[in-house]
CSV table of C-alpha atoms and ligand atoms in Angstrom, one decimal:
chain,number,residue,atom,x,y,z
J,162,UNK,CA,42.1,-76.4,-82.9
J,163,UNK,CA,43.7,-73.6,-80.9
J,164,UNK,CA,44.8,-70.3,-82.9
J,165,UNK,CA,48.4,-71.1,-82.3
J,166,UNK,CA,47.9,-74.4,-83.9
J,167,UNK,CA,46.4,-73.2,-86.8
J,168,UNK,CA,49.3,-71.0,-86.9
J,169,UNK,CA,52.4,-74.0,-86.3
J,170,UNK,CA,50.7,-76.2,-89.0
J,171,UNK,CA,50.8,-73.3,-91.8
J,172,UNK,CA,54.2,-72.6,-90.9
J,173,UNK,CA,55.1,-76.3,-91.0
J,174,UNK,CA,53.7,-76.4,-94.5
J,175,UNK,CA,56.0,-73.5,-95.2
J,176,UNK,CA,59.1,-74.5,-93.3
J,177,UNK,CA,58.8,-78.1,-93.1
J,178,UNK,CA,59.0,-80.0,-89.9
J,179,UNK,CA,59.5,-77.5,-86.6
J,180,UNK,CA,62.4,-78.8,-83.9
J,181,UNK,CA,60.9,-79.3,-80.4
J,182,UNK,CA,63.0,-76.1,-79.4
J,183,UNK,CA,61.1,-74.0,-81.7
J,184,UNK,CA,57.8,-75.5,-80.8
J,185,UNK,CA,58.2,-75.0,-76.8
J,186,UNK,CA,59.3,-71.4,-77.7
J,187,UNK,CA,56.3,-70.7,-79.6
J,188,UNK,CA,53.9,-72.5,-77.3
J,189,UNK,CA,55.3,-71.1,-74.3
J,190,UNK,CA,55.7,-67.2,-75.7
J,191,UNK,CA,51.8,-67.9,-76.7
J,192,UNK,CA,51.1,-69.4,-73.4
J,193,UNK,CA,52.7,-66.9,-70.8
J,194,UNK,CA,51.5,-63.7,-72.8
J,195,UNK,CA,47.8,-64.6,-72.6
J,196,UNK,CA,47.4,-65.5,-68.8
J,197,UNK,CA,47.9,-66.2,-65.2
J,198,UNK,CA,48.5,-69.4,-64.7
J,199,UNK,CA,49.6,-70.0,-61.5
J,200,UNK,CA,46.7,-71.0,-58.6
J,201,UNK,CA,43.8,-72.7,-58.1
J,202,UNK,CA,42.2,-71.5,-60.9
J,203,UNK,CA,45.1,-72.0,-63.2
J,204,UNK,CA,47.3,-74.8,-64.8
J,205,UNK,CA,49.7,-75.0,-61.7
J,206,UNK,CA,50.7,-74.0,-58.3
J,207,UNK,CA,54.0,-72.8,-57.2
J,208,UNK,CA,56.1,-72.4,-54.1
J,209,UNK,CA,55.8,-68.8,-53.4
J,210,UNK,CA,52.0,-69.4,-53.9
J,211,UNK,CA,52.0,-72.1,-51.3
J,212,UNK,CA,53.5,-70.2,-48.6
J,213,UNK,CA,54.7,-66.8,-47.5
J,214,UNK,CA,57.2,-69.0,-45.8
J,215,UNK,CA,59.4,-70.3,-48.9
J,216,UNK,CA,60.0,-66.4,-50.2
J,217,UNK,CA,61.2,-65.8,-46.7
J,218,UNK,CA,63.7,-68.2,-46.3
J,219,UNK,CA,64.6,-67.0,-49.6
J,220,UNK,CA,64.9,-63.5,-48.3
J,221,UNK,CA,66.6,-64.4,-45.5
J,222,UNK,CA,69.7,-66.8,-47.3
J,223,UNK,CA,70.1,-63.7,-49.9
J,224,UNK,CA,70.1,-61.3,-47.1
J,225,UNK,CA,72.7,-62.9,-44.7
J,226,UNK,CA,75.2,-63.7,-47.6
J,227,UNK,CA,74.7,-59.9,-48.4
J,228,UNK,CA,75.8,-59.0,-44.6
J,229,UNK,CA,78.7,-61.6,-45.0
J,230,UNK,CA,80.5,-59.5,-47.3
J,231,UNK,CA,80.0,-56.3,-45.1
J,232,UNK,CA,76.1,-55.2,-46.9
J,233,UNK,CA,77.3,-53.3,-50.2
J,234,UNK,CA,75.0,-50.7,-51.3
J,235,UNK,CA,75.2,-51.0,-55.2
J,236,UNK,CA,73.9,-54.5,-55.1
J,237,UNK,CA,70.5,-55.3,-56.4
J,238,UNK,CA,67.7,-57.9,-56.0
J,239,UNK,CA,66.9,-59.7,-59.4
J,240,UNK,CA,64.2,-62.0,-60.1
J,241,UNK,CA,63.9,-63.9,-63.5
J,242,UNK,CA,60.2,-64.8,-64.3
J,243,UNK,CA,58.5,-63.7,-61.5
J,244,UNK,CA,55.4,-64.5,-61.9
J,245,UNK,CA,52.6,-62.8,-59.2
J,246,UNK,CA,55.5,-61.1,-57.9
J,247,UNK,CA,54.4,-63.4,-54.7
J,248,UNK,CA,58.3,-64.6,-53.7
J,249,UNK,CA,60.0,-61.1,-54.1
J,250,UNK,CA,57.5,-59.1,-52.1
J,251,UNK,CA,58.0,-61.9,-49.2
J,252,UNK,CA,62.2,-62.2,-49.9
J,253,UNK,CA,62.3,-58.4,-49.9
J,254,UNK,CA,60.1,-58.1,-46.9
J,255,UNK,CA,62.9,-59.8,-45.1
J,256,UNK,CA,65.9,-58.3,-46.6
J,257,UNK,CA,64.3,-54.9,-46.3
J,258,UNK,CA,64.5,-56.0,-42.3
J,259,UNK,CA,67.8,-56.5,-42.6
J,260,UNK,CA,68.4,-53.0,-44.0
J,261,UNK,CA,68.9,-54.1,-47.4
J,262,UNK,CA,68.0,-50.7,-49.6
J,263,UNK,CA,69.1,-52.2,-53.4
J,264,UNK,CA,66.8,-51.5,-56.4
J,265,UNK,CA,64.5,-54.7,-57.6
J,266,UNK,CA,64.9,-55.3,-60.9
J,267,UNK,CA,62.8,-58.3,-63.1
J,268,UNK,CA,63.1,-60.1,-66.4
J,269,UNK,CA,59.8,-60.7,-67.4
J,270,UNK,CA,57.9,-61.3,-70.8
J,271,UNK,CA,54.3,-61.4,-69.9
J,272,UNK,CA,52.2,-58.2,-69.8
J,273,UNK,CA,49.8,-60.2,-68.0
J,274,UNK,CA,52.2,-60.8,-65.4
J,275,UNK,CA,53.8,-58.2,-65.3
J,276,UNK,CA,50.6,-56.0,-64.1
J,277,UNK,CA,50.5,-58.6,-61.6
J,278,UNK,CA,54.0,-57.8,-60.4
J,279,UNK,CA,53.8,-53.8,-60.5
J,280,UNK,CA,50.6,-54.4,-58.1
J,281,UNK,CA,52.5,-56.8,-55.9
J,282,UNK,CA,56.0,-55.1,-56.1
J,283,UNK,CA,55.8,-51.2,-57.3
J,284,UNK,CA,59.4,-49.9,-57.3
J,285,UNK,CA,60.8,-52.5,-59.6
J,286,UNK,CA,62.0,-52.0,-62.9
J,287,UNK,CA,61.2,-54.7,-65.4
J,288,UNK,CA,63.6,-55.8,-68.3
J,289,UNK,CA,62.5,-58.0,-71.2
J,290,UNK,CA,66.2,-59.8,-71.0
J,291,UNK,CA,68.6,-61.0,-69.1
J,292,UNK,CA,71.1,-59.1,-71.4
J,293,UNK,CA,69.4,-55.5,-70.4
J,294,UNK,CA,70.0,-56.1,-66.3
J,295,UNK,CA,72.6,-53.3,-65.3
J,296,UNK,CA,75.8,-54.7,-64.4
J,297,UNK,CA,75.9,-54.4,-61.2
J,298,UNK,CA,76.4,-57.1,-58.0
J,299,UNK,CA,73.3,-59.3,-58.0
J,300,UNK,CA,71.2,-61.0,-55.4
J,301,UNK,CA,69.4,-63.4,-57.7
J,302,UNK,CA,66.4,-65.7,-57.6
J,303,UNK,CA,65.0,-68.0,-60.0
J,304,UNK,CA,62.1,-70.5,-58.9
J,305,UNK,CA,60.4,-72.0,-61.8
J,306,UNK,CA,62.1,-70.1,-64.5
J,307,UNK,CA,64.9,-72.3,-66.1
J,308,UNK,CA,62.0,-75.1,-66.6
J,309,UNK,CA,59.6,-73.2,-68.9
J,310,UNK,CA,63.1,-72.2,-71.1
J,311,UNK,CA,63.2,-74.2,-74.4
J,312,UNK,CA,64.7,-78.0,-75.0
J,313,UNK,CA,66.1,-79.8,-77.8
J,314,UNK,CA,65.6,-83.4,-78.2
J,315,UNK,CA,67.6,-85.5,-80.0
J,316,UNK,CA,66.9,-88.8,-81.2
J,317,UNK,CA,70.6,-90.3,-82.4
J,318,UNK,CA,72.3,-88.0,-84.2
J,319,UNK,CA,68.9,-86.3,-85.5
J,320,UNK,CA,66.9,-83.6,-84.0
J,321,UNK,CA,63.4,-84.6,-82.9
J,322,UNK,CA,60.8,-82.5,-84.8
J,323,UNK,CA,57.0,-81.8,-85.0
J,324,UNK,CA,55.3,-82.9,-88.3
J,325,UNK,CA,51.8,-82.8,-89.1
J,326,UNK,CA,50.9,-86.8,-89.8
J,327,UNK,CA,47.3,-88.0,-89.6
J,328,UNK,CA,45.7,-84.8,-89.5
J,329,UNK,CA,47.0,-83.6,-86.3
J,330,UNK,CA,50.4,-82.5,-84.7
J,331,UNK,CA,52.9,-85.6,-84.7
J,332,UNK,CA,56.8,-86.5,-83.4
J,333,UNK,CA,58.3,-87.2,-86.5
J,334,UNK,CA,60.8,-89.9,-84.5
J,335,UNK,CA,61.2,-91.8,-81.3
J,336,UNK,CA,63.8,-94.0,-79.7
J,337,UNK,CA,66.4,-92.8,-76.8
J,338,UNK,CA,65.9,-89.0,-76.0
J,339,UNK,CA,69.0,-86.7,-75.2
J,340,UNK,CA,67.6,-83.3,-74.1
J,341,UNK,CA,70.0,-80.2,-74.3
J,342,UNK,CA,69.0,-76.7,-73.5
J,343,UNK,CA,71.0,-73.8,-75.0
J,344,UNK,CA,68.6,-71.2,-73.7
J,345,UNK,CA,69.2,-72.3,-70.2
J,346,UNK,CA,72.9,-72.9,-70.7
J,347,UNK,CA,73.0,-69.1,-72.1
J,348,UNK,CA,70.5,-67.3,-68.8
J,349,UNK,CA,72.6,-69.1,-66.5
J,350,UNK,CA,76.2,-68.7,-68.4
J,351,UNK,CA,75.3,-64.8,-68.5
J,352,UNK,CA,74.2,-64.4,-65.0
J,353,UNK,CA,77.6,-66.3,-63.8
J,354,UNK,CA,79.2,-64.1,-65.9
J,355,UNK,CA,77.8,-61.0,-64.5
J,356,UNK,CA,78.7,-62.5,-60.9
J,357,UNK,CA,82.0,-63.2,-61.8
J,358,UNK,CA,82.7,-59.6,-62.5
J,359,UNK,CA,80.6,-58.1,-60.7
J,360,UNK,CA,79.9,-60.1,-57.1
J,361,UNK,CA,76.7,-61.4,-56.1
J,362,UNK,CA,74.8,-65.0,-55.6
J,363,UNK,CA,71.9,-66.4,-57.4
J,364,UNK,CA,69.8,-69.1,-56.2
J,365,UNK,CA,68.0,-71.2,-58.7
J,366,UNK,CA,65.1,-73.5,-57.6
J,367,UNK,CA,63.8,-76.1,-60.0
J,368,UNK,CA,62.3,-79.7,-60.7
J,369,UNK,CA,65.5,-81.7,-62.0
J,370,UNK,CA,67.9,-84.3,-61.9
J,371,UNK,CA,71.8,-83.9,-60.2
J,372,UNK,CA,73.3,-85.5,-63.4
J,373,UNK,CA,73.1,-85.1,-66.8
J,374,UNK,CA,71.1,-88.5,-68.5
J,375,UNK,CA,69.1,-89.7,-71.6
J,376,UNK,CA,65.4,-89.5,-71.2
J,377,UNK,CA,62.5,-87.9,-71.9
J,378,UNK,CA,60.9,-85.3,-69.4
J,379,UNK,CA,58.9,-82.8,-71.5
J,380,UNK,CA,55.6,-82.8,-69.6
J,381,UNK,CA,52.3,-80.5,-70.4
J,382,UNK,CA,50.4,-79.2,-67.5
J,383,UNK,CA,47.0,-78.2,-68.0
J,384,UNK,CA,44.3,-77.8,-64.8
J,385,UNK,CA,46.5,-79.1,-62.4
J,386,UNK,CA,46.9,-82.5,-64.3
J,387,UNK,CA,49.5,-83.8,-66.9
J,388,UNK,CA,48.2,-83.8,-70.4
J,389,UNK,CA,49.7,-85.1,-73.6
J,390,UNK,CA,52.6,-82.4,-75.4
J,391,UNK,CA,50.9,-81.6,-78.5
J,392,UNK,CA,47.7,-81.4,-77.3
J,393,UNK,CA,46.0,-77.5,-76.9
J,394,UNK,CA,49.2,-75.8,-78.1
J,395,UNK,CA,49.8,-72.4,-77.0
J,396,UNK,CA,46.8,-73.1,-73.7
J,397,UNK,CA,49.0,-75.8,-71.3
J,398,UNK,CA,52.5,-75.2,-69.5
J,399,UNK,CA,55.0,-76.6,-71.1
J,400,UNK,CA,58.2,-77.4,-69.2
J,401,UNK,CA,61.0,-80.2,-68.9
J,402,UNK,CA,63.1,-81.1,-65.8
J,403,UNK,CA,66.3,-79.5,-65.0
J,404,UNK,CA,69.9,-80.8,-65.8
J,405,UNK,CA,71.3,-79.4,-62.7
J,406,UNK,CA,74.8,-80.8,-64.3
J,407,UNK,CA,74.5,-78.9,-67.4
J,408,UNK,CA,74.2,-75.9,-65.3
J,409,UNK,CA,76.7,-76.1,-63.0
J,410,UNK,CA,79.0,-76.5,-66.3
J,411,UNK,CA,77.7,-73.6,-68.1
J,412,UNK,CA,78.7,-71.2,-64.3
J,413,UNK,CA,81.8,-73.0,-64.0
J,414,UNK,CA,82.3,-72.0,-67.8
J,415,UNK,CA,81.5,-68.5,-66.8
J,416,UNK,CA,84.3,-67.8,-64.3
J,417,UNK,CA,81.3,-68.5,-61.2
J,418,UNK,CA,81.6,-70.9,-58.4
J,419,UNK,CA,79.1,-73.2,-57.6
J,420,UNK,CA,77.3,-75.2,-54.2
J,421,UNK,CA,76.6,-78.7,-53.8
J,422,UNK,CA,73.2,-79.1,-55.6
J,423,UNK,CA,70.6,-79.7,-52.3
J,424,UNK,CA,66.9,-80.7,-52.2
J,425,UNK,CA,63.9,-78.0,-51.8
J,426,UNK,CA,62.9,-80.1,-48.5
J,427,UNK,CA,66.4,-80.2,-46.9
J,428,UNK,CA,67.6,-76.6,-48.0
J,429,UNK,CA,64.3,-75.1,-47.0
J,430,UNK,CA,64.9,-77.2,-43.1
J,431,UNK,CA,68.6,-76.2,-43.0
J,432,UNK,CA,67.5,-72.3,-43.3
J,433,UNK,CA,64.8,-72.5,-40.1
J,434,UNK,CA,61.3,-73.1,-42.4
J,435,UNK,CA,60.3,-75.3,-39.6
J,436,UNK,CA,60.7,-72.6,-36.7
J,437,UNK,CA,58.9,-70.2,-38.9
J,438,UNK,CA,56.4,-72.3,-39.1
J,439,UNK,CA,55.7,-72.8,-35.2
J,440,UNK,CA,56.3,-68.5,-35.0
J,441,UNK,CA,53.4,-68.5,-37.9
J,442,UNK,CA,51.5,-70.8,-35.9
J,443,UNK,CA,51.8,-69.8,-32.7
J,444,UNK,CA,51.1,-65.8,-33.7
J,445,UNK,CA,47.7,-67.5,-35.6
J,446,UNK,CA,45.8,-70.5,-34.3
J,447,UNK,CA,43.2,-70.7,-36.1
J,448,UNK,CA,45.3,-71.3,-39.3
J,449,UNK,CA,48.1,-73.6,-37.4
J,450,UNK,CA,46.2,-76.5,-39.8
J,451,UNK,CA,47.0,-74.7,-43.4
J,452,UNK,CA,50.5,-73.6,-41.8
J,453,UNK,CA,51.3,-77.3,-41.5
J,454,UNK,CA,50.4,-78.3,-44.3
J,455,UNK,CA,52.2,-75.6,-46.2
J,456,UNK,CA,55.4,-76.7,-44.8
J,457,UNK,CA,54.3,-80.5,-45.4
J,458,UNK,CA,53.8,-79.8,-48.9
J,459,UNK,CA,56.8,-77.7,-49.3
J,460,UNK,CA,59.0,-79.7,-47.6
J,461,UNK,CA,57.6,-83.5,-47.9
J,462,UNK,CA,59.5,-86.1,-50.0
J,463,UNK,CA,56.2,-87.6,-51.5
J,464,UNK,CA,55.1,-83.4,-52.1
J,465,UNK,CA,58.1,-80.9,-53.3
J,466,UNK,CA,60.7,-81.4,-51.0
J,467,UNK,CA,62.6,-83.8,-53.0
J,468,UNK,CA,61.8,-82.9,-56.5
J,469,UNK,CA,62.5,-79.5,-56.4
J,470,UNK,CA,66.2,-78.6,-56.2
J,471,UNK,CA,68.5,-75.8,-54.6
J,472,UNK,CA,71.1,-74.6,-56.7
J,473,UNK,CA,73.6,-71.6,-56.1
J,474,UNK,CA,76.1,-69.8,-58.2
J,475,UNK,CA,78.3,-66.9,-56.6
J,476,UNK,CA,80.7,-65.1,-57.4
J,477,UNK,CA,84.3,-66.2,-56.1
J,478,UNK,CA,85.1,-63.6,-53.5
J,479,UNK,CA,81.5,-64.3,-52.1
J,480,UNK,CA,80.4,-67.0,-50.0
J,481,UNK,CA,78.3,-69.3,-50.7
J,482,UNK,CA,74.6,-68.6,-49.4
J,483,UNK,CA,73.8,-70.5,-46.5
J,484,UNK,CA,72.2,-74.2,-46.6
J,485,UNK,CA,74.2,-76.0,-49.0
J,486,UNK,CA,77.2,-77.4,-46.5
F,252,SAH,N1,58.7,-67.7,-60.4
F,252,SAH,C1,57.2,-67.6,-60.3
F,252,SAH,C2,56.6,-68.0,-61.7
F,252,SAH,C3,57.0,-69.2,-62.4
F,252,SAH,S1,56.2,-69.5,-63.9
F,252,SAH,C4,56.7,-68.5,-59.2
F,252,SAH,O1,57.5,-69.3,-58.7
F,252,SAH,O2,55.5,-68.4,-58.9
F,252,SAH,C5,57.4,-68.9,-65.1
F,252,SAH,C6,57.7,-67.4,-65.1
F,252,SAH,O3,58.7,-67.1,-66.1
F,252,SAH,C7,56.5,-66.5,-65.5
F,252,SAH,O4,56.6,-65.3,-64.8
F,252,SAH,C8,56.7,-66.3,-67.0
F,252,SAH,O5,56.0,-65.2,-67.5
F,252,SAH,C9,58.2,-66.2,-67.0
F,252,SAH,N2,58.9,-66.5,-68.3
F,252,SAH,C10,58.7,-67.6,-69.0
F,252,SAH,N3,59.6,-67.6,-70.1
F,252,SAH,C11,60.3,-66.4,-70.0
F,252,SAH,C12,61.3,-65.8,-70.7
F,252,SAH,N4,61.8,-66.4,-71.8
F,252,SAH,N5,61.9,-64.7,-70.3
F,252,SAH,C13,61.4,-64.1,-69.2
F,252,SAH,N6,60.4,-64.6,-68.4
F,252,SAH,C14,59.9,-65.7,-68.8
């Protein structure tokens, strides 16, 4: 039994059954403070970790909508879980290019990531919330954030809960699943807020579905390989797929406009990855072979190109970062 197991099933002797949104929230607090998981080594791999390629593009759609409204010198570069720091040290590699000077600031909640990022990206300044960002005009990148944010299922009218039956961790219903997520409704509603009164355009990258639709997608990760929910709480990655529409609601809510949603493989073609690729290339032979397969896996319907989605949210007087038309 895991510790954090031992500790769900005492509180569910003292509380009764826990709701699948307080049992992602403790398995995923648990989780994220006690590791790196991202890599070869880890539970799961992610864009920025593929390729120096995807935090470019990145870098370069943030930095060009940044020039389109005459390059402002209060805005700053945000990041919201940014794991190795991996994506904003290639973005802001390219935006620094471009004469972008803005502070970096992160929401983070891991220490162990977070000594990761100060190594990768020293002059940021971390925040714990979204809430403690200063309210300022944002450049704004999420990739792999809103999925590891708590779900609710519900079964019916009833909220799907975690019992202990049989001796071990148990759903205490199934049938149809509707999954809601207030703590992704509320990150995105008070960035869009912030954007809305203050400028700025956040791009948020994720595994997900354009409309809202029963179903279940909670999925545990754990060495690179799916395995069941309530198995090892606390030591797998626990995320569920994106409702891109609940989203787009919650900005629209906020006062924020929104772009067409787009897939990963399509945005990332539409910004240039694939001429970046052949400068890679062409600037290092020998490693034209793990170059191409980068972009492959990055771009590639079968691989992450059309799971993974592109959304952006700006504010109204901006334009809309480049890739979605
Ligand atoms: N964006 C990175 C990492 C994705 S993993 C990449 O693409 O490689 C999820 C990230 O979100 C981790 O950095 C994790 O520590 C952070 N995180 C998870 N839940 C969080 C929360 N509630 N608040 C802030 N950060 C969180």
């Amino acid at each position: 039994m895991t510790p954090l197991e031992r500790a769900l099933r005492e509180r569910i002797a003292a509380e009764g059954p826990i709701s699948v949104e307080a049992f992602m929230q403790a398995c995923n607090d648990y989780y994220y403070a006690t590791r790196d998981p991202l890599g070869a080594r880890g539970d799961f791999t992610t864009a920025p970790e593929v390729s120096q390629m995807f935090g470019e593009m990145i870098g370069g759609a943030l930095a060009d909508c940044w020039k389109r409204v005459g390059s402002p010198t209060d805005v700053i570069y945000v990041e919201l879980g940014p794991g190795r720091g991996t994506l904003a040290s290639d973005a802001l590699r390219v935006m620094r290019t471009a004469d972008f000077a803005g502070e970096v600031h992160f929401v983070e909640t891991s220490p162990v990531l977070l000594q990761m990022q100060k190594a990768s990206v020293p002059e940021a300044h971390w925040h714990k919330s979204i809430d403690d960002l200063p309210a300022k005009p944002l450049l704004l990148v999420a990739n792999e954030f809103l999925d590891a944010l708590p779900i609710c299922q519900h079964v019916g009218a009833a909220e799907r809960r975690i019992t202990v039956a049989a001796g071990g961790l148990a759903f205490d219903r199934d049938g149809e699943i509707v999954e809601t997520s207030p703590a992704r409704d509320e990150a995105v509603g008070s960035i869009a807020t912030c954007l809305a009164a203050k400028g700025g355009a956040a791009l948020f990258i994720d595994y997900g579905h354009e409309r809202s639709a029963p179903g279940d997608t909670l999925q545990a990760v754990r060495g690179h390989r799916f395995s069941p929910i309530l198995a090892y709480p606390g030591e797998q990655d626990l995320t569920s797929h994106v409702d891109f529409e609940a989203l787009v609601n919650a900005a629209r809510d906020a006062g924020a406009s929104v772009t067409p949603l787009v897939s990963q493989g399509e945005w990332l073609i539409r910004l240039g990855i694939e001429a970046r690729a052949q400068a890679l290339s062409r600037a290092n032979p020998d490693r034209a072979g793990e170059v191409q397969s980068a972009l492959e896996r990055l771009t590639g319907r079968e691989q992450m190109g059309q799971l993974f989605k592109v959304l952006a949210i700006h504010a109204p007087d901006w334009p809309a970062p480049a890739g979605f038309a």
